[in-house]
Amino acid sequence: MSEAESAQAAGGTLEERLLAGLDEEQREVATTLHGPVCVLAGAGTGKTRAITHRIAYGVHSGVYSPQRLLAVTFTARAAAEMRSRLRDLGVGGAGPHVPRRGPAAAAVLLAAGRGGSLPSLLEHKAQAIAEGARRLRLTVDRAAIRDLASEIEWAKVSMLTPSTYLEGAAGRGEPGGLQPATVARLFEAYEDVKVDRNLIDFEDVLLITVGILQEDPKVAATVREQYRHFVVDEYQDVSPLQQRLLELWLGGREELCVVGDASQTIYSFTGATSTHLLEFGKRHPQAAMIRLVRDYRSTPQVVRLANDLLAARRPAGPAADARWAKPLNLIAQRPSGPEPEFAECADDEAEASAVARRIAALVEAGTEPKDIAVLFRTNGQSEAFEQALAAAGIGYQLRGGERFFNRREVRDGLLQLRGAARAQADDGVPVAQRVRDVLSSLGYSEQAPTGGGATRERWESLAALVALADELSAARGEGFGLPEFVAELQERATAQHAPAVQGVTLASLHAAKGLEWDAVFLVGLSEGLVPISFADTPVTVDEERRLLYVGITRAREFLHLSWSLSRTPGGRAHRRPSRFLDGLRPAGSTSSHAERSPRKRRELKGPTTCRVCGTILSTGAERKVGRCSECPPTYEEATFEALRAWRLEQAREADVPAFVVFTDATLTAIAEAKPSSLNELSQVAGVGRAKLERYGEAVLELIRGA
């Protein structure tokens, strides 16, 4: 039974029922129907519930016309979830319009009658970038192309062109190992390739829409007439281009509700910025500012750790503090749970094995594998945990791998269910049982197979479809048959809104945004990973802290944080626990000598100054090379170019971005220091023991040759 039907059954008006289940702040969101409204919503505070009830309350009370309301979400999954919730609240059918941000712009174009002349859509940039590089006679590998694709996306959503890229990208390093001037030329060549082939990319859709709305008053009037009310979710992740589009949609009106949390801004590398959220009150002085701080997701123990992590942040200077908002102090609403666990392990293999054993104990105690997640900073960390879970006989799914609806067994299942729906007779068989019967021909059974591998993965995919049938039939009640279930699956396949698979989730911290689990394992929490090694400015370190905050707040009840002292078994313990854990982990959870002494030595020496002009160095990159950015480099050009060419070759062989070998700052420091021995090379900031062992002799030989 839907919530709308429950309201009628319980008596009273539907509007009263919609408000009855909300707390005081959520109710304020739901009843503040006219904008501007800014909802600052902390993790787990029920923001989706608040805004869907706001839409439903506005529609049922006659304030909103559903066809003229645009609710914009960040991901396809979020859009599908919002549509599903609105349908359960009795707001479905023709509206409201709930697209993702990219398709939202295309919808505006089509609605304005301008979509028919659009060129073909380029879904992946790699081929066009490679063609542009060939035209410039540049050699780029797959890893470099990935970096360059991300850089071009960032530039376009930041509203930069090839001619303005150099100025706008100052300080962003060398994407793909290329100097900024070369990136600008490749950016221009990429645009030329698209023009020659009559292609546009996703960013072009937004740019074209902005251009049309700015230049064509008739189209702008048509669009603004179509949409009268706007809701924007995850507003802290809006890019300058998306903000400009939103302003043009509004056309000076203020019927806008935005929802976000600056403490969850973790996509700055894509052009997202929390500035628009933080300055909403300045742009809209009459705005209603509502804070959601009651956390319904996590236990008090998890909430306290999350609050403490943000509270421990210390001001690092005007540049960093301009992007940092005073965090929302969450108030836990759930009963007490276990204290977060902290574990130090000898090496990566030992850490993965320990995590697998702990997961096995949770499963044995009754926690479903699908309610457990292992979260890490980089995708390259997943392999050890995949092996450890497989060895323990625990099923898992790698989030970010093959999409659920692209799996062969899922495609076959949809085909079989579609055929069964067409031939279905009204024989009274429940839809969930009919789904079981159909999928049994593809290998589904009530009991999971005892082994692992492909057979287990196939079963888990089919079991996820069965579980979804159980869930939807219970929620929708009578009238929900196999045709309706197939229609739901087709809608979810279009939106890539996959059901939960019965296996432990392995995912990066970025991929975990918007999700939650009963038990969360945060792994690899050592310096160089969290924060990541190339986060060498206060601004980027702040974002790494927010990323860990997102990881912590994914946990409902059980939270386990771990790190290792060495990469390989038997290796020297040279890693240190993440600085973010200082003051959070209990005494005795780690040995402190490796963590404390280097930092204390630097503190005793005082601030580092430029060796040329004596200015205090403010960034990690400046401290690495020992001089400020205003002073000219002292290396020999031939040496530096030889090092860059060698680094690019190493990156190609390992199929990794160039900065993984050595960052630009470290490469500059090596060229300027000109070390003649491994001991001298080890003194260069950014050359740790692992890189010294792997690259040391080659670097010294190259310097001697240069």
CSV table of N, CA and C in Angstrom, one decimal, residues 618-681:
chain,number,residue,atom,x,y,z
A,618,SER,N,54.1,28.4,1.5
A,618,SER,CA,52.8,28.2,2.0
A,618,SER,C,52.1,26.9,1.5
A,619,THR,N,52.6,26.3,0.4
A,619,THR,CA,52.0,25.1,-0.1
A,619,THR,C,53.0,24.0,-0.1
A,620,GLY,N,52.4,22.8,-0.2
A,620,GLY,CA,53.2,21.6,-0.2
A,620,GLY,C,54.1,21.5,-1.4
A,621,ALA,N,53.6,22.0,-2.6
A,621,ALA,CA,54.5,22.0,-3.8
A,621,ALA,C,55.7,22.9,-3.6
A,622,GLU,N,55.5,24.1,-3.0
A,622,GLU,CA,56.6,25.0,-2.8
A,622,GLU,C,57.6,24.4,-1.8
A,623,ARG,N,57.1,23.8,-0.7
A,623,ARG,CA,58.0,23.2,0.3
A,623,ARG,C,58.8,22.0,-0.3
A,624,LYS,N,58.2,21.3,-1.3
A,624,LYS,CA,58.9,20.2,-1.9
A,624,LYS,C,60.2,20.7,-2.7
A,625,VAL,N,60.0,21.8,-3.4
A,625,VAL,CA,61.1,22.3,-4.2
A,625,VAL,C,62.0,23.3,-3.5
A,626,GLY,N,61.5,23.7,-2.3
A,626,GLY,CA,62.3,24.6,-1.5
A,626,GLY,C,62.4,26.1,-2.0
A,627,ARG,N,61.4,26.5,-2.8
A,627,ARG,CA,61.4,27.9,-3.3
A,627,ARG,C,59.9,28.2,-3.6
A,628,CYS,N,59.6,29.5,-3.6
A,628,CYS,CA,58.3,30.0,-3.8
A,628,CYS,C,58.0,30.0,-5.3
A,629,SER,N,56.7,30.1,-5.7
A,629,SER,CA,56.3,30.1,-7.1
A,629,SER,C,56.8,31.3,-7.8
A,630,GLU,N,57.1,32.4,-7.1
A,630,GLU,CA,57.5,33.6,-7.8
A,630,GLU,C,59.0,33.6,-8.3
A,631,CYS,N,59.8,32.7,-7.6
A,631,CYS,CA,61.2,32.6,-8.0
A,631,CYS,C,61.4,31.7,-9.1
A,632,PRO,N,62.4,32.0,-10.0
A,632,PRO,CA,62.6,31.1,-11.2
A,632,PRO,C,63.2,29.8,-10.8
A,633,PRO,N,62.9,28.7,-11.6
A,633,PRO,CA,63.6,27.4,-11.3
A,633,PRO,C,65.1,27.4,-11.5
A,634,THR,N,65.8,26.5,-10.8
A,634,THR,CA,67.2,26.5,-10.9
A,634,THR,C,67.7,25.2,-11.5
A,635,TYR,N,66.8,24.4,-12.0
A,635,TYR,CA,67.3,23.2,-12.7
A,635,TYR,C,67.7,23.4,-14.1
A,636,GLU,N,68.4,22.5,-14.7
A,636,GLU,CA,68.8,22.5,-16.1
A,636,GLU,C,67.7,21.9,-16.9
A,637,GLU,N,67.3,22.6,-17.9
A,637,GLU,CA,66.1,22.2,-18.7
A,637,GLU,C,66.3,20.8,-19.3
A,638,ALA,N,67.5,20.5,-19.7
A,638,ALA,CA,67.7,19.1,-20.3
A,638,ALA,C,67.4,18.0,-19.2
A,639,THR,N,67.8,18.3,-18.0
A,639,THR,CA,67.6,17.3,-16.9
A,639,THR,C,66.1,17.2,-16.6
A,640,PHE,N,65.4,18.3,-16.5
A,640,PHE,CA,64.0,18.2,-16.2
A,640,PHE,C,63.2,17.5,-17.3
A,641,GLU,N,63.5,17.8,-18.6
A,641,GLU,CA,62.8,17.2,-19.7
A,641,GLU,C,63.1,15.7,-19.8
A,642,ALA,N,64.4,15.3,-19.4
A,642,ALA,CA,64.7,13.9,-19.4
A,642,ALA,C,63.9,13.2,-18.4
A,643,LEU,N,63.8,13.8,-17.2
A,643,LEU,CA,63.0,13.2,-16.1
A,643,LEU,C,61.5,13.1,-16.5
A,644,ARG,N,61.0,14.1,-17.2
A,644,ARG,CA,59.6,14.1,-17.6
A,644,ARG,C,59.3,13.0,-18.6
A,645,ALA,N,60.2,12.8,-19.6
A,645,ALA,CA,60.1,11.8,-20.6
A,645,ALA,C,60.2,10.4,-19.9
A,646,TRP,N,61.1,10.2,-19.0
A,646,TRP,CA,61.2,9.0,-18.3
A,646,TRP,C,59.9,8.7,-17.5
A,647,ARG,N,59.4,9.7,-16.8
A,647,ARG,CA,58.2,9.5,-16.0
A,647,ARG,C,57.0,9.0,-16.8
A,648,LEU,N,56.9,9.7,-18.0
A,648,LEU,CA,55.8,9.3,-18.9
A,648,LEU,C,55.9,7.9,-19.4
A,649,GLU,N,57.2,7.4,-19.6
A,649,GLU,CA,57.4,6.0,-20.1
A,649,GLU,C,57.0,5.1,-18.9
A,650,GLN,N,57.4,5.4,-17.7
A,650,GLN,CA,57.0,4.5,-16.6
A,650,GLN,C,55.5,4.5,-16.4
A,651,ALA,N,54.9,5.6,-16.5
A,651,ALA,CA,53.4,5.6,-16.4
A,651,ALA,C,52.7,4.8,-17.4
A,652,ARG,N,53.2,4.8,-18.6
A,652,ARG,CA,52.6,4.0,-19.7
A,652,ARG,C,52.8,2.5,-19.4
A,653,GLU,N,54.0,2.1,-19.0
A,653,GLU,CA,54.2,0.7,-18.7
A,653,GLU,C,53.3,0.2,-17.6
A,654,ALA,N,53.0,1.1,-16.6
A,654,ALA,CA,52.2,0.7,-15.4
A,654,ALA,C,50.7,1.0,-15.7
A,655,ASP,N,50.4,1.7,-16.8
A,655,ASP,CA,49.0,2.1,-17.1
A,655,ASP,C,48.4,2.9,-15.9
A,656,VAL,N,49.2,3.9,-15.5
A,656,VAL,CA,48.7,4.8,-14.4
A,656,VAL,C,48.9,6.2,-14.8
A,657,PRO,N,48.2,7.2,-14.2
A,657,PRO,CA,48.5,8.6,-14.5
A,657,PRO,C,50.0,8.9,-14.1
A,658,ALA,N,50.6,9.9,-14.8
A,658,ALA,CA,52.0,10.2,-14.6
A,658,ALA,C,52.3,10.6,-13.2
A,659,PHE,N,51.3,11.3,-12.5
A,659,PHE,CA,51.6,11.8,-11.2
A,659,PHE,C,51.8,10.7,-10.2
A,660,VAL,N,51.3,9.5,-10.5
A,660,VAL,CA,51.4,8.4,-9.6
A,660,VAL,C,52.9,8.0,-9.5
A,661,VAL,N,53.6,8.1,-10.6
A,661,VAL,CA,55.1,7.8,-10.5
A,661,VAL,C,55.8,8.9,-9.7
A,662,PHE,N,55.7,10.1,-10.1
A,662,PHE,CA,56.2,11.3,-9.3
A,662,PHE,C,55.3,12.5,-9.7
A,663,THR,N,54.9,13.3,-8.7
A,663,THR,CA,54.2,14.5,-9.0
A,663,THR,C,55.1,15.5,-9.6
A,664,ASP,N,54.5,16.5,-10.2
A,664,ASP,CA,55.3,17.6,-10.9
A,664,ASP,C,56.3,18.2,-9.9
A,665,ALA,N,55.8,18.5,-8.7
A,665,ALA,CA,56.6,19.2,-7.7
A,665,ALA,C,57.8,18.3,-7.3
A,666,THR,N,57.6,17.0,-7.1
A,666,THR,CA,58.7,16.1,-6.8
A,666,THR,C,59.7,16.0,-7.9
A,667,LEU,N,59.2,16.0,-9.1
A,667,LEU,CA,60.1,15.9,-10.3
A,667,LEU,C,61.0,17.2,-10.4
A,668,THR,N,60.3,18.3,-10.1
A,668,THR,CA,61.1,19.6,-10.1
A,668,THR,C,62.1,19.6,-9.0
A,669,ALA,N,61.7,19.1,-7.8
A,669,ALA,CA,62.7,19.0,-6.7
A,669,ALA,C,63.9,18.1,-7.0
A,670,ILE,N,63.6,17.0,-7.6
A,670,ILE,CA,64.7,16.1,-8.0
A,670,ILE,C,65.7,16.8,-9.0
A,671,ALA,N,65.1,17.5,-10.0
A,671,ALA,CA,65.9,18.1,-11.0
A,671,ALA,C,66.8,19.2,-10.4
A,672,GLU,N,66.2,19.9,-9.4
A,672,GLU,CA,67.0,21.0,-8.8
A,672,GLU,C,68.0,20.5,-7.8
A,673,ALA,N,67.7,19.4,-7.1
A,673,ALA,CA,68.6,18.9,-6.1
A,673,ALA,C,69.8,18.1,-6.7
A,674,LYS,N,69.5,17.5,-7.9
A,674,LYS,CA,70.5,16.7,-8.6
A,674,LYS,C,71.2,15.7,-7.7
A,675,PRO,N,70.5,14.8,-7.0
A,675,PRO,CA,71.1,13.9,-6.1
A,675,PRO,C,72.1,13.0,-6.8
A,676,SER,N,73.2,12.6,-6.1
A,676,SER,CA,74.2,11.7,-6.7
A,676,SER,C,74.2,10.3,-6.0
A,677,SER,N,73.3,10.1,-5.0
A,677,SER,CA,73.3,8.9,-4.3
A,677,SER,C,71.8,8.6,-3.9
A,678,LEU,N,71.6,7.3,-3.5
A,678,LEU,CA,70.2,7.0,-3.0
A,678,LEU,C,69.9,7.7,-1.7
A,679,ASN,N,70.9,7.9,-0.9
A,679,ASN,CA,70.7,8.6,0.4
A,679,ASN,C,70.2,10.1,0.1
A,680,GLU,N,70.9,10.7,-0.9
A,680,GLU,CA,70.5,12.1,-1.2
A,680,GLU,C,69.2,12.2,-1.9
A,681,LEU,N,68.9,11.2,-2.7
A,681,LEU,CA,67.6,11.1,-3.4
A,681,LEU,C,66.5,10.9,-2.3
